[in-house]
CSV table of C-alpha atoms in Angstrom, one decimal:
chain,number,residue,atom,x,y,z
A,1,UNK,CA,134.8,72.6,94.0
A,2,UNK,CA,136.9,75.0,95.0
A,3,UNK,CA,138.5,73.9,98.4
A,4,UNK,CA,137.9,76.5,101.4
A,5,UNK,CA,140.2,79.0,102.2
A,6,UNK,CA,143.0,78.0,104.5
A,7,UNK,CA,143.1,79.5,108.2
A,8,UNK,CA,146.6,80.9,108.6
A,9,UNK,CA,148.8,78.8,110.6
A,10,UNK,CA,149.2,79.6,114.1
A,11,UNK,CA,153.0,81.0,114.8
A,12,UNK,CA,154.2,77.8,116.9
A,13,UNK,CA,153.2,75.4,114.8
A,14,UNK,CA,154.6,76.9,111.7
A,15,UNK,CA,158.1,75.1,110.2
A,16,UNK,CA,160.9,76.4,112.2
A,17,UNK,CA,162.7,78.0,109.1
A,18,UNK,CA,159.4,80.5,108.0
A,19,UNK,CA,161.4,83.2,109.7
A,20,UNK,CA,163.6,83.3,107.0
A,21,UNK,CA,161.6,82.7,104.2
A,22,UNK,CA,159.8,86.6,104.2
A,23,UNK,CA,162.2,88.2,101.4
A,24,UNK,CA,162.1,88.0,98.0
A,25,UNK,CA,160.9,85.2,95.3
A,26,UNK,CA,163.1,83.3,94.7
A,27,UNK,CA,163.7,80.3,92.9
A,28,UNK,CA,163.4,78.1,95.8
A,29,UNK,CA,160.6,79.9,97.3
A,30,UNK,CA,158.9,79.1,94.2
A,31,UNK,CA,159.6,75.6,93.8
A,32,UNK,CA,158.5,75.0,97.8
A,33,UNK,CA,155.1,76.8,97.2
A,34,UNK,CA,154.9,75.2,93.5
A,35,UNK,CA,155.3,71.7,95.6
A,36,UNK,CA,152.9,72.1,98.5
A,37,UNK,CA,150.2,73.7,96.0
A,38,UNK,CA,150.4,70.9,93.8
A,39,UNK,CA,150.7,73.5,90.8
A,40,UNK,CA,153.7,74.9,88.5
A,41,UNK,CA,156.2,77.5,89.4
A,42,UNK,CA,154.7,79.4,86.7
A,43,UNK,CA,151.3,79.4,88.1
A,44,UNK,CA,152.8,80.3,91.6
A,45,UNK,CA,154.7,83.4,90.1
A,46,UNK,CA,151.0,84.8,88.5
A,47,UNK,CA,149.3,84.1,91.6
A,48,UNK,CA,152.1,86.5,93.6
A,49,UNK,CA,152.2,89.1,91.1
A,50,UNK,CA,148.6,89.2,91.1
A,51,UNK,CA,147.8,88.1,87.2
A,52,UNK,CA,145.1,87.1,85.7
A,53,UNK,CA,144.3,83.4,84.0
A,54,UNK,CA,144.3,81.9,87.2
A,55,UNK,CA,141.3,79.6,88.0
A,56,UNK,CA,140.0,80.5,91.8
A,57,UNK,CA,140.6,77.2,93.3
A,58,UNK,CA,144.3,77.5,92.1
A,59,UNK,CA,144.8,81.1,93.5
A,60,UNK,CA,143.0,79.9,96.5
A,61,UNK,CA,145.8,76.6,96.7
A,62,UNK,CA,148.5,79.1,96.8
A,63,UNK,CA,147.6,81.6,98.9
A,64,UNK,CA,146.8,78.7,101.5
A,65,UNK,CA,150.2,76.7,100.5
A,66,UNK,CA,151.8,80.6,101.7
A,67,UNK,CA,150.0,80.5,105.0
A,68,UNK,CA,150.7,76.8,105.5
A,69,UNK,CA,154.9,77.1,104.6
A,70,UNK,CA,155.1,80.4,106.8
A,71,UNK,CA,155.3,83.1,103.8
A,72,UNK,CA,154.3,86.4,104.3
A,73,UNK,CA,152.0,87.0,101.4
A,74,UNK,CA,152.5,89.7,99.5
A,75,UNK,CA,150.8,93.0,100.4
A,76,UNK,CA,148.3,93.6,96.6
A,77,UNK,CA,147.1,90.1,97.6
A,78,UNK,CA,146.5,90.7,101.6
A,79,UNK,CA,143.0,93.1,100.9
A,80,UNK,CA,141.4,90.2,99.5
A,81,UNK,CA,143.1,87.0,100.9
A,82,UNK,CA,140.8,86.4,103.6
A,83,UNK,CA,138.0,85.5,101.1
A,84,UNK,CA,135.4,87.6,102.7
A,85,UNK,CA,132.3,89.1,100.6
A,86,UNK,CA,130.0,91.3,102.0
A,87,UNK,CA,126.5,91.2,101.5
A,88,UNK,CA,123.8,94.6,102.6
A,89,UNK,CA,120.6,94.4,102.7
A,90,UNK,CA,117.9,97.0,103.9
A,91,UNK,CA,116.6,94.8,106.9
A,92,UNK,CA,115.4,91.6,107.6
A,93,UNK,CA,111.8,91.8,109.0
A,94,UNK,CA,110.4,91.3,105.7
A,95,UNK,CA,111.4,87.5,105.1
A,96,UNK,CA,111.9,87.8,101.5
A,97,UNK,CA,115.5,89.2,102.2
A,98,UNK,CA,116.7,87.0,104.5
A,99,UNK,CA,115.6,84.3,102.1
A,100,UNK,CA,117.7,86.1,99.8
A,101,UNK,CA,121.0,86.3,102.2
A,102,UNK,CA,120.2,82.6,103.0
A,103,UNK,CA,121.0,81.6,99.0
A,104,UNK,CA,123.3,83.6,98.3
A,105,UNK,CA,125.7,82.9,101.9
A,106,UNK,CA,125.3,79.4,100.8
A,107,UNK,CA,126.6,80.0,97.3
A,108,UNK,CA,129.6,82.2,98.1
A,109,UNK,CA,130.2,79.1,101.0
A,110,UNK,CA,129.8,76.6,97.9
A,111,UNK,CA,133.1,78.3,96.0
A,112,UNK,CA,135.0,79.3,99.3
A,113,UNK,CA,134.1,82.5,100.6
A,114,UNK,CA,132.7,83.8,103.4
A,115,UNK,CA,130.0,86.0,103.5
A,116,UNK,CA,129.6,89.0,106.1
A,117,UNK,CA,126.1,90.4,106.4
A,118,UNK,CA,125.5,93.6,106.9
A,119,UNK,CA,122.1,95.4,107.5
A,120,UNK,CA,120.8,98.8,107.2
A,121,UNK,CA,118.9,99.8,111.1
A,122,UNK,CA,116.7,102.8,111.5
A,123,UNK,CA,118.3,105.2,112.6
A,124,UNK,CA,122.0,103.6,112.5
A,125,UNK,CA,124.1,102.8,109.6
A,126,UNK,CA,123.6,103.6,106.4
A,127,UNK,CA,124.6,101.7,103.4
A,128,UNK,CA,128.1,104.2,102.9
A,129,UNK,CA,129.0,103.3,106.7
A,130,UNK,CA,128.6,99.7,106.3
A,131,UNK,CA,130.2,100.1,102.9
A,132,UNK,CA,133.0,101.5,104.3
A,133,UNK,CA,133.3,99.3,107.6
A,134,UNK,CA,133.5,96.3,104.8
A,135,UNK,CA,136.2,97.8,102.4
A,136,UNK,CA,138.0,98.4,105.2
A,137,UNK,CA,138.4,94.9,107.0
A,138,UNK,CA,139.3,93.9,103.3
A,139,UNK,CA,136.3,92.0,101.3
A,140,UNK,CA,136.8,90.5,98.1
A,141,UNK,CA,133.4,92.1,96.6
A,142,UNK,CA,130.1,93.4,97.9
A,143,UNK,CA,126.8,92.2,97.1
A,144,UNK,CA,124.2,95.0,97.4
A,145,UNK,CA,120.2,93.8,97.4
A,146,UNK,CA,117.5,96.8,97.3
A,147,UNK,CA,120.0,99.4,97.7
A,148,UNK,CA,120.4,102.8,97.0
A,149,UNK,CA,120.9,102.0,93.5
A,150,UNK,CA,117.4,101.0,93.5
A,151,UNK,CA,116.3,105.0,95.0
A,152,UNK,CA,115.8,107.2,91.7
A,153,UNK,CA,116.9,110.3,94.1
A,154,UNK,CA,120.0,108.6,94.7
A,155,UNK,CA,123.2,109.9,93.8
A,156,UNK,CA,124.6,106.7,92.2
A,157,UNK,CA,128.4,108.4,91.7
A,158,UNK,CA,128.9,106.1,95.4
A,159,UNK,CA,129.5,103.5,93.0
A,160,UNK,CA,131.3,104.6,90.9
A,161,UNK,CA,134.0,105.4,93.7
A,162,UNK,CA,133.8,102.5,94.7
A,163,UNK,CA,134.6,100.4,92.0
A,164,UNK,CA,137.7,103.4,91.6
A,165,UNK,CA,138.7,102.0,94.4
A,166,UNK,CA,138.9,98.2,93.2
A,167,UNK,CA,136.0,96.8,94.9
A,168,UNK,CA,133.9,94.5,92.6
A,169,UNK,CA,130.1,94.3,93.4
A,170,UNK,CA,126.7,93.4,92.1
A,171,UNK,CA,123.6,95.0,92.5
A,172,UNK,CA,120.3,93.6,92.8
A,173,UNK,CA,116.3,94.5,93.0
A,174,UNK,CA,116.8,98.1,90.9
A,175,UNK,CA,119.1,99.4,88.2
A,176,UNK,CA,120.6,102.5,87.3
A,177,UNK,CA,122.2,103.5,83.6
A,178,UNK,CA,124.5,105.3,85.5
A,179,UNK,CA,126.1,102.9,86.8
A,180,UNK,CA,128.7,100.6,85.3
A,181,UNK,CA,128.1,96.8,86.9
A,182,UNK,CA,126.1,93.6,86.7
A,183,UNK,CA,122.4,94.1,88.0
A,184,UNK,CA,120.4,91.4,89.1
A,185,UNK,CA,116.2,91.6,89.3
A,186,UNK,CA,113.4,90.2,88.7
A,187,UNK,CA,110.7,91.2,86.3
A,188,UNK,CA,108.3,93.2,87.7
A,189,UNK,CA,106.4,94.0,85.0
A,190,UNK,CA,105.4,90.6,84.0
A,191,UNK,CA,104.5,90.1,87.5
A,192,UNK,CA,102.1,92.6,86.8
A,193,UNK,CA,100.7,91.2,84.4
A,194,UNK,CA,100.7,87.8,85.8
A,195,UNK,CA,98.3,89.3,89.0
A,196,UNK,CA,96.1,90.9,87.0
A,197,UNK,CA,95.5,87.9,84.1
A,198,UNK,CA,94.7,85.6,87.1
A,199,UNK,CA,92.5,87.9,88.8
A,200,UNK,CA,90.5,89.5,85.4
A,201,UNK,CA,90.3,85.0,85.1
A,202,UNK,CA,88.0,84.8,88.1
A,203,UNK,CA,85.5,87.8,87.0
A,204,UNK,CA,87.4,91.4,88.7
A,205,UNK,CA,87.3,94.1,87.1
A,206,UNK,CA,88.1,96.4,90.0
A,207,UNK,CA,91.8,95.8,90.1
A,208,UNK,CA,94.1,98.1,92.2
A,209,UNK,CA,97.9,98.5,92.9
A,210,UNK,CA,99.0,98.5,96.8
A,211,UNK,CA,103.1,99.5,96.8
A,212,UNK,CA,105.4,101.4,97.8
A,213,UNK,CA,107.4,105.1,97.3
A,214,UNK,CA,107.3,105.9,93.4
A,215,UNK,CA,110.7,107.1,93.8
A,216,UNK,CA,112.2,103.4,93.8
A,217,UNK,CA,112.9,101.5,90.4
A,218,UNK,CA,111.0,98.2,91.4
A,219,UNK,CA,107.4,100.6,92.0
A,220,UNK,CA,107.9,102.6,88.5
A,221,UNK,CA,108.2,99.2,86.7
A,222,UNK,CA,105.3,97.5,88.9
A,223,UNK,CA,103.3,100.6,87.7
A,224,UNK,CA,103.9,100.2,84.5
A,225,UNK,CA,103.2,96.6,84.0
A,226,UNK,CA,99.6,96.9,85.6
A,227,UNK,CA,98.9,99.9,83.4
A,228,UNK,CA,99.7,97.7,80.6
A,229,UNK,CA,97.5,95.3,81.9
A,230,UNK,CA,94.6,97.0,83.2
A,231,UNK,CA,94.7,98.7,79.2
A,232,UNK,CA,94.9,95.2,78.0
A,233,UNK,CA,92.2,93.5,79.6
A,234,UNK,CA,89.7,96.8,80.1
A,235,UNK,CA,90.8,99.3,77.7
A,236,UNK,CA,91.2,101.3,80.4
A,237,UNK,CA,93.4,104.7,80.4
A,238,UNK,CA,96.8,105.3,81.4
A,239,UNK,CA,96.0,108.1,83.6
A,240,UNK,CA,92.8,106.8,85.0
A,241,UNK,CA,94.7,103.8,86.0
A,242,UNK,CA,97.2,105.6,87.8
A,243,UNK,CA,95.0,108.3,89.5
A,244,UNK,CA,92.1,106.0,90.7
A,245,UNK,CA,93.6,102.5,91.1
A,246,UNK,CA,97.5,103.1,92.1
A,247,UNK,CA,97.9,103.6,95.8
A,248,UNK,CA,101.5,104.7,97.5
A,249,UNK,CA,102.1,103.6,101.2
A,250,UNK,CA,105.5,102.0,102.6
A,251,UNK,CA,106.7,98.4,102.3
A,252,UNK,CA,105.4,97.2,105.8
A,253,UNK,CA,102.2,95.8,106.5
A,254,UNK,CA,100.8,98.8,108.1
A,255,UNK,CA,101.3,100.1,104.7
A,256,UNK,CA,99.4,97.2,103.0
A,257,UNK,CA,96.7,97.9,105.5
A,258,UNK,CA,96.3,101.7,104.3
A,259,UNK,CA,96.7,101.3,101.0
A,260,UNK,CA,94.4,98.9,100.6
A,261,UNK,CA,91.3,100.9,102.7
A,262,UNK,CA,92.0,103.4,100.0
A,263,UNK,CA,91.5,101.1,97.4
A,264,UNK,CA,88.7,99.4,98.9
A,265,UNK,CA,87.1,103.4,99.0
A,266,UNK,CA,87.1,103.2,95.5
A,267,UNK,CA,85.0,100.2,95.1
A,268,UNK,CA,87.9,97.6,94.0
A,269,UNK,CA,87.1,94.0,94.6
A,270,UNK,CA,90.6,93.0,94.4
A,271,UNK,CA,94.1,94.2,95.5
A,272,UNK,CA,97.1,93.6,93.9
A,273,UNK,CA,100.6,94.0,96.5
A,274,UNK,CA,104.0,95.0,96.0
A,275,UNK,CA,105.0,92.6,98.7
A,276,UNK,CA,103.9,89.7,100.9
A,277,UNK,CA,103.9,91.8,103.8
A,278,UNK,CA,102.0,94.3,102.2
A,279,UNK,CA,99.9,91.4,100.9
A,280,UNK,CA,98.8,90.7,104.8
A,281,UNK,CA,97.7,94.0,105.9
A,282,UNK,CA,95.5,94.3,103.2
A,283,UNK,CA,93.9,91.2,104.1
A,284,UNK,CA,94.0,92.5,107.9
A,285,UNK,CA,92.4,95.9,106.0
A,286,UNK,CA,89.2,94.0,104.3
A,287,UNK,CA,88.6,92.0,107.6
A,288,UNK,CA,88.4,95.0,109.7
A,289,UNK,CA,85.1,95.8,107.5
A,290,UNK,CA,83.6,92.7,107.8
A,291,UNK,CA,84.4,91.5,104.4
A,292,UNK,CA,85.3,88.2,103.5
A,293,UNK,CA,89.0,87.1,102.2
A,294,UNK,CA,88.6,86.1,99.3
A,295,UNK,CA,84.6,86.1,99.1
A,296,UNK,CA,84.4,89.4,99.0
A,297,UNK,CA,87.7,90.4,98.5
A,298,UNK,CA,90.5,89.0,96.8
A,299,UNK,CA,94.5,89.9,97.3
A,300,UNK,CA,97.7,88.7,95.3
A,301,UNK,CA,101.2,89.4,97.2
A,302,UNK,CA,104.3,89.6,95.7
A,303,UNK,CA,108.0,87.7,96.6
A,304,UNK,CA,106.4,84.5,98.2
A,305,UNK,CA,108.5,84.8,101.1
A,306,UNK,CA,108.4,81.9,104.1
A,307,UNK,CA,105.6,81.2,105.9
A,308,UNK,CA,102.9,82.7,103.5
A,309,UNK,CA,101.6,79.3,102.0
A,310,UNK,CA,100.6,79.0,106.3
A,311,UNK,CA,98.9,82.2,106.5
A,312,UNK,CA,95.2,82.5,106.5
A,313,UNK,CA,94.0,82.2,104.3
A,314,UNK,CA,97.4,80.8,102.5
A,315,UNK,CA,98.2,84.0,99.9
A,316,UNK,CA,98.4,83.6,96.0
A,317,UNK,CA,101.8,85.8,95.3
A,318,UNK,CA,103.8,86.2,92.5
A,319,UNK,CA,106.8,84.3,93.1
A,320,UNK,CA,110.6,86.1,92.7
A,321,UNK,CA,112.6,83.8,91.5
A,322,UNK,CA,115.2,84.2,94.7
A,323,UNK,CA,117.6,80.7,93.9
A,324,UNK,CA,118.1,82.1,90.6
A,325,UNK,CA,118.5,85.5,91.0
A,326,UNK,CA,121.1,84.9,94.3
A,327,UNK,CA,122.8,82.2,92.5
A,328,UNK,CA,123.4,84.5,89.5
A,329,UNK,CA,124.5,87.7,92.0
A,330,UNK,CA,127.0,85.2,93.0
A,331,UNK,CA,127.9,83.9,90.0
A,332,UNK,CA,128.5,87.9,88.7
A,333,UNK,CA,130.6,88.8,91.7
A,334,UNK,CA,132.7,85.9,91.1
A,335,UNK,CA,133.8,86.8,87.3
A,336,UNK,CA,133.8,90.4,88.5
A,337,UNK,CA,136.4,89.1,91.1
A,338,UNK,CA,138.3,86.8,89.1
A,339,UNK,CA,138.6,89.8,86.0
A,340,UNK,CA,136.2,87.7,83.5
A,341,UNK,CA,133.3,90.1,84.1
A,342,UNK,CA,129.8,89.9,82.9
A,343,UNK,CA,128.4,92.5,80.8
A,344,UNK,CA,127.6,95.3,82.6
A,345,UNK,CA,124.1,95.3,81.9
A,346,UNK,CA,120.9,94.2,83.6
A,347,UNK,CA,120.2,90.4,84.2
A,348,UNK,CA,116.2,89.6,84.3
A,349,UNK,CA,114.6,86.8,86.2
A,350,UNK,CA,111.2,86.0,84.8
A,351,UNK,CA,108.7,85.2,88.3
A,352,UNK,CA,105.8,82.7,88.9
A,353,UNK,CA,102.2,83.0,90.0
A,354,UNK,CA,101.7,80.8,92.9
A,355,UNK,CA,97.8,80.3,93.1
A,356,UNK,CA,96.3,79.8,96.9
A,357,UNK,CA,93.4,80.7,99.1
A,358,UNK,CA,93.3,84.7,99.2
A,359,UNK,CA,92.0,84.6,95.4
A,360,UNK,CA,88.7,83.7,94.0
A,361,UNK,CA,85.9,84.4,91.6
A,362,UNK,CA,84.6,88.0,91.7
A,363,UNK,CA,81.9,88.8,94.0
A,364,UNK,CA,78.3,89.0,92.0
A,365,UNK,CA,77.1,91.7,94.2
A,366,UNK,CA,78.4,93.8,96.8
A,367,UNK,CA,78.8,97.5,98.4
A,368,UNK,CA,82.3,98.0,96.4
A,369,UNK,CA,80.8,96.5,93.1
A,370,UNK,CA,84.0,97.4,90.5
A,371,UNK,CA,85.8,100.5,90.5
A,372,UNK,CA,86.6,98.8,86.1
């Protein structure tokens, strides 16, 4: 494992003789740093001039044998010496991102970096000013999770500056062709087709979509794996799908709860969400009519976030696959970093259906009947 990334040593405790060891590299310079690092002069010399073939832990050994024998390091390798990577996210009310931050803080910890969160507020920053605010107090990479590369409307030429300025990242939840970088998501579509399998199992046939904004990559792909479905398992029509059993409302649970009366309006007897949270105000929707979840009513969320095998009743979800999918970010920034990149291309987790209490056999008879 790579060892941790050494503090740099405080000035009085620091070997009376660092004062003259700022200039050049010299011979002995080499051999002192080649000796504390455990490592060859050769290795040293490719570390300071910044070359690749240089395994992280090594680099990492070197740069800390600098700090450690009172060398100035040199200035190409000061941006990225404190081993920080910053990590944005759009909030963290809905649990499934801080779940997200939680995996991938502890992998970047694993191989010796330090993650810096940094979250998008109403109102305040914006994912360029926190961008910004991390380039400039020198992180090694960025990890971006349902960014603006994930917003259709978008202008995605923000990261192509930034990698112009020498700033490896990752992207993940949303892709862009446009961009040039490793993407990390899961698959929506099959979690489509996962919700609507299970719930055309137990007997509905009045099926509809609860998600967000169309403009975002995640909701086109969610929309077209239920069309898929819905076609597959009713023979029903792409455009009656989307006109009569797609509804748009925000990512919050208010905008489960809306969505979801509108769906219930047009007589479906099950509810399929973009997101837990979602997941819950559509079960808050059908109890504020005096229906029964899942007797009369059943809903599937989406992420499985923390806490929602407690709810009442516990929710079936499709699971994203968030170990994997932070693990592999991590992974991808890492190569990026170290100049062994991945391909540039999109990395696809596959998710799981987690069956609970907010799912059950179609209702025989009932004011919403099917909407199929």
């Amino acid at each position: 494992m790579p060892q941790q990334p050494a503090r740099r040593v405080p000035a009085a405790r620091r070997p009376r003789a660092s004062a003259a060891r700022t200039g050049g590299t010299g011979t002995a310079r080499l051999a002192d740093l080649a000796t504390q690092a455990g490592v060859s002069e050769a290795t040293v010399s490719r570390v300071l001039n910044g070359k690749p073939g240089v395994a992280d832990a090594t680099r990492q050994s070197v740069l800390a044998a600098l700090d450690v024998l009172g060398y100035e390091r040199p200035v190409r390798l000061r941006r990225s010496s404190a081993g920080l990577v910053g990590l944005i996210t759009p909030e963290l009310e809905n649990p499934i991102f801080p779940a997200l931050a939680q995996v991938i803080g502890q992998a970047l910890t694993r191989q010796g970096y330090t993650p810096v969160l940094a979250t998008q507020t109403p109102g305040g920053s914006t994912e360029d000013e926190l961008t910004e605010m991390l380039v400039d107090r020198g992180v090694a990479g960025i990890i971006f999770v349902s960014g603006l590369h994930a917003d259709t409307s978008a202008d995605m030429s923000r990261y192509e500056r930034l990698r112009a300025r020498g700033v490896p990242f990752v992207l993940v939840d949303g892709f862009s062709p446009e961009v040039g970088a490793p993407f990390i998501s899961p698959d929506d579509r099959a979690a489509m087709h996962l919700a609507v399998t299970h719930l055309a199992s137990l007997g509905h046939t009045g099926i509809g979509l609860a998600l967000g904004p169309v403009r975002f990559v995640p909701v086109r792909r969610k929309i077209e794996g239920f069309v898929d479905a819905m076609r597959d398992r009713f023979g029903l029509d792409a455009q009656d799908v989307t006109g009569r059993l797609v509804q748009h409302s925000l990512f919050t649970l208010e905008g489960g709860r809306v969505a979801a009366d509108a769906l219930l309006d047009r007589g479906c007897t099950a509810v399929v969400c973009a997101s837990d949270m979602m997941a819950l105000g559509a079960i808050r929707a059908a109890r504020a009519r005096g229906l029964d979840v899942p007797g009369d009513v059943s809903v599937v969320g989406f992420d499985d976030s923390t806490l929602i095998a407690f709810t009442d009743p516990p929710l079936t979800t499709v699971r994203k696959p968030v170990p994997a999918m932070g693990q592999a970010a991590v992974r991808a920034l890492l190569e990026e970093i170290g100049e062994t990149p991945a391909p540039h291309s999109e990395f696809v987790f596959m998710p799981e259906l987690v069956v609970r209490g907010s799912t059950a056999s179609a209702p025989v008879r009932g004011a919403h009947g099917g909407a199929g």
